[in-house]
Amino acid sequence: MIKLLQLIVVVSFFSCSNEKNKNNNLEDVLYNSAIDNRSTNYNNNNTNDININKKIVGYRHLNELIKSKTVIKELDLVEYYNENKNQFLRDGDEVYCFRFITDKIKTANNIKTTLLRIKDSNEDEFGQLIDTHKPSRELINENRVKKSYYELFFNKKNDVVGPLKFDNMYLIFYIDQRYNKGTIKDFISVQDDIYDRVYKINSEIIKNQIIDSLMVEYSENGKTK
């Protein structure tokens, strides 16, 4: 029993030792690659600990390589969206609207009057209103709106909300689309989220490829220092 425990301790020791050596070897490889490529300003670190300094330089160099080699195409984003639509379900009702803002109550009332009059019946006049006041576009989720405004956007089915006064400004909302909870979000509204996901996946693949390539180049050719 004692011999078995001794064997386990020895195996564990060598396993930990090998993992530590592997990590140290990787840090050396990354550092040497950074020095050879001169892609990282490795003299800007104020630390006096050379080992910490080498580690920082090496991994900074690795991140630079990953960024330079990770290319995300729009087709990649579209494919991810089409294959994972069920990941982009709305967690609540939403309204997509135009938000007009002005510091004059008269202008705010004129915008509201115009919106109520034309609505969807006069696209040219609506376009002129957009060009004149340049409203922002907002996507409002029922779970992330203040209770005091919930009824205005979700209980009442009005297309025009406001003017609402905030400090010295007046806001008017024109609701263009309503979406029910559980429906799939459109590609444009989740494009940034998809980019982050695809970048994370692809950059991890690129990272492993870079490490494998550098380990072969520097370790097998005796270039580690």
Short mmCIF file of C-alpha atoms in Angstrom, two decimals, residues 41-216:
data_model
loop_
_atom_site.label_atom_id
_atom_site.label_comp_id
_atom_site.label_asym_id
_atom_site.label_seq_id
_atom_site.Cartn_x
_atom_site.Cartn_y
_atom_site.Cartn_z
CA ASN A 41 7.99 46.77 -27.87
CA TYR A 42 9.38 44.60 -25.11
CA ASN A 43 11.36 47.39 -23.45
CA ASN A 44 8.32 49.30 -22.20
CA ASN A 45 7.71 47.12 -19.15
CA ASN A 46 8.89 48.61 -15.88
CA THR A 47 9.13 45.31 -14.05
CA ASN A 48 12.53 44.16 -12.82
CA ASP A 49 11.53 40.49 -12.90
CA ILE A 50 12.88 39.16 -16.21
CA ASN A 51 10.63 36.08 -16.10
CA ILE A 52 7.48 38.15 -15.70
CA ASN A 53 8.75 40.51 -18.39
CA LYS A 54 9.33 37.63 -20.83
CA LYS A 55 5.87 36.24 -20.16
CA ILE A 56 4.20 39.60 -20.82
CA VAL A 57 6.19 40.12 -24.02
CA GLY A 58 5.48 36.61 -25.26
CA TYR A 59 1.73 36.65 -24.75
CA ARG A 60 1.42 40.19 -26.06
CA HIS A 61 3.16 38.99 -29.21
CA LEU A 62 0.81 35.99 -29.40
CA ASN A 63 -2.24 38.28 -29.16
CA GLU A 64 -0.86 40.45 -31.96
CA LEU A 65 -0.41 37.38 -34.16
CA ILE A 66 -3.95 36.20 -33.39
CA LYS A 67 -5.46 39.59 -34.27
CA SER A 68 -3.52 39.83 -37.52
CA LYS A 69 -4.52 36.34 -38.67
CA THR A 70 -8.15 36.21 -37.53
CA VAL A 71 -10.30 37.42 -40.41
CA ILE A 72 -14.09 37.39 -40.09
CA LYS A 73 -16.14 37.65 -43.29
CA GLU A 74 -19.78 38.67 -43.45
CA LEU A 75 -20.57 35.27 -44.94
CA ASP A 76 -19.24 33.69 -41.71
CA LEU A 77 -21.68 35.79 -39.69
CA VAL A 78 -24.64 34.98 -41.92
CA GLU A 79 -23.88 31.26 -41.80
CA TYR A 80 -23.61 31.32 -38.00
CA TYR A 81 -26.94 33.17 -37.78
CA ASN A 82 -28.72 30.74 -40.10
CA GLU A 83 -27.38 27.73 -38.21
CA ASN A 84 -28.12 29.10 -34.73
CA LYS A 85 -31.33 31.12 -35.05
CA ASN A 86 -32.83 29.53 -31.95
CA GLN A 87 -30.10 31.22 -29.89
CA PHE A 88 -31.49 34.63 -30.84
CA LEU A 89 -35.05 34.46 -29.52
CA ARG A 90 -36.55 37.55 -27.93
CA ASP A 91 -36.87 37.25 -24.16
CA GLY A 92 -39.76 39.72 -24.15
CA ASP A 93 -41.94 41.91 -26.35
CA GLU A 94 -39.98 44.58 -28.23
CA VAL A 95 -40.72 47.73 -30.19
CA TYR A 96 -38.50 49.17 -32.91
CA CYS A 97 -38.91 52.92 -33.11
CA PHE A 98 -37.54 56.24 -34.30
CA ARG A 99 -36.59 58.60 -31.48
CA PHE A 100 -36.92 62.31 -32.25
CA ILE A 101 -35.33 64.80 -29.87
CA THR A 102 -35.59 68.59 -29.64
CA ASP A 103 -35.19 71.31 -27.04
CA LYS A 104 -38.34 73.17 -28.16
CA ILE A 105 -41.82 72.05 -27.07
CA LYS A 106 -43.38 73.65 -30.16
CA THR A 107 -41.14 71.64 -32.46
CA ALA A 108 -41.89 68.48 -30.46
CA ASN A 109 -45.63 69.00 -30.82
CA ASN A 110 -45.26 69.69 -34.55
CA ILE A 111 -43.32 66.43 -34.98
CA LYS A 112 -46.02 64.52 -33.11
CA THR A 113 -48.82 66.15 -35.11
CA THR A 114 -47.07 65.34 -38.37
CA LEU A 115 -46.46 61.72 -37.36
CA LEU A 116 -50.09 61.22 -36.31
CA ARG A 117 -51.30 62.71 -39.56
CA ILE A 118 -49.11 60.90 -42.04
CA LYS A 119 -48.19 57.64 -40.28
CA ASP A 120 -47.75 55.04 -43.03
CA SER A 121 -49.85 56.89 -45.61
CA ASN A 122 -47.26 59.36 -46.85
CA GLU A 123 -43.76 57.92 -47.21
CA ASP A 124 -42.36 61.04 -48.89
CA GLU A 125 -43.40 63.35 -46.06
CA PHE A 126 -42.16 60.84 -43.49
CA GLY A 127 -38.82 60.72 -45.31
CA GLN A 128 -38.61 64.52 -45.21
CA LEU A 129 -39.30 64.45 -41.48
CA ILE A 130 -36.48 61.93 -41.03
CA ASP A 131 -34.07 64.03 -43.11
CA THR A 132 -34.94 67.20 -41.19
CA HIS A 133 -34.76 65.92 -37.62
CA LYS A 134 -32.46 62.89 -38.04
CA PRO A 135 -33.98 60.66 -35.34
CA SER A 136 -32.02 57.79 -33.84
CA ARG A 137 -33.32 54.23 -34.08
CA GLU A 138 -34.13 52.41 -30.86
CA LEU A 139 -35.03 48.82 -29.99
CA ILE A 140 -36.89 48.80 -26.67
CA ASN A 141 -37.41 45.57 -24.73
CA GLU A 142 -40.25 45.31 -22.21
CA ASN A 143 -37.87 43.80 -19.64
CA ARG A 144 -35.54 46.78 -19.81
CA VAL A 145 -37.93 49.72 -19.79
CA LYS A 146 -38.91 51.67 -16.69
CA LYS A 147 -42.27 50.70 -15.24
CA SER A 148 -43.52 54.26 -15.60
CA TYR A 149 -43.07 54.02 -19.38
CA TYR A 150 -44.13 50.41 -19.86
CA GLU A 151 -47.78 51.21 -20.53
CA LEU A 152 -46.91 53.88 -23.11
CA PHE A 153 -44.93 51.45 -25.25
CA PHE A 154 -46.51 48.05 -24.61
CA ASN A 155 -50.02 48.26 -23.12
CA LYS A 156 -51.27 51.05 -25.36
CA LYS A 157 -50.92 50.24 -29.03
CA ASN A 158 -50.17 53.80 -30.05
CA ASP A 159 -47.64 54.33 -32.82
CA VAL A 160 -46.59 57.73 -31.46
CA VAL A 161 -45.36 58.22 -27.90
CA GLY A 162 -44.58 61.62 -26.39
CA PRO A 163 -43.47 64.28 -26.17
CA LEU A 164 -41.69 63.08 -23.03
CA LYS A 165 -39.61 65.65 -21.18
CA PHE A 166 -36.12 64.76 -19.94
CA ASP A 167 -34.28 67.67 -18.34
CA ASN A 168 -34.57 70.39 -21.01
CA MET A 169 -35.17 68.05 -23.94
CA TYR A 170 -38.35 66.63 -25.47
CA LEU A 171 -38.52 63.12 -26.92
CA ILE A 172 -41.04 61.72 -29.39
CA PHE A 173 -41.05 58.05 -30.35
CA TYR A 174 -42.53 56.68 -33.54
CA ILE A 175 -43.05 52.92 -33.25
CA ASP A 176 -42.34 51.30 -36.60
CA GLN A 177 -42.46 47.59 -35.66
CA ARG A 178 -43.69 45.44 -32.79
CA TYR A 179 -42.19 42.03 -32.01
CA ASN A 180 -43.60 39.34 -29.74
CA LYS A 181 -41.66 37.43 -27.10
CA GLY A 182 -40.14 34.22 -28.47
CA THR A 183 -39.78 35.42 -32.06
CA ILE A 184 -36.38 35.32 -33.75
CA LYS A 185 -34.36 38.53 -33.82
CA ASP A 186 -33.33 39.74 -37.26
CA PHE A 187 -29.72 39.42 -38.38
CA ILE A 188 -28.91 43.15 -38.23
CA SER A 189 -29.92 43.50 -34.59
CA VAL A 190 -27.64 40.65 -33.46
CA GLN A 191 -24.77 41.14 -35.91
CA ASP A 192 -22.35 42.56 -33.32
CA ASP A 193 -23.10 39.71 -30.91
CA ILE A 194 -22.54 37.16 -33.68
CA TYR A 195 -19.24 38.82 -34.62
CA ASP A 196 -17.99 38.49 -31.03
CA ARG A 197 -18.99 34.82 -30.93
CA VAL A 198 -17.44 33.94 -34.29
CA TYR A 199 -14.28 35.90 -33.48
CA LYS A 200 -13.89 34.03 -30.19
CA ILE A 201 -14.28 30.65 -31.92
CA ASN A 202 -11.99 31.45 -34.85
CA SER A 203 -9.34 33.21 -32.77
CA GLU A 204 -9.08 30.18 -30.48
CA ILE A 205 -8.47 27.96 -33.52
CA ILE A 206 -5.89 30.42 -34.87
CA LYS A 207 -4.24 30.61 -31.45
CA ASN A 208 -3.74 26.84 -31.30
CA GLN A 209 -2.41 26.77 -34.87
CA ILE A 210 0.08 29.56 -34.11
CA ILE A 211 1.29 27.87 -30.93
CA ASP A 212 1.72 24.51 -32.69
CA SER A 213 3.62 26.15 -35.53
CA LEU A 214 5.93 28.13 -33.23
CA MET A 215 6.59 25.14 -30.99
CA VAL A 216 7.74 23.16 -34.03
#
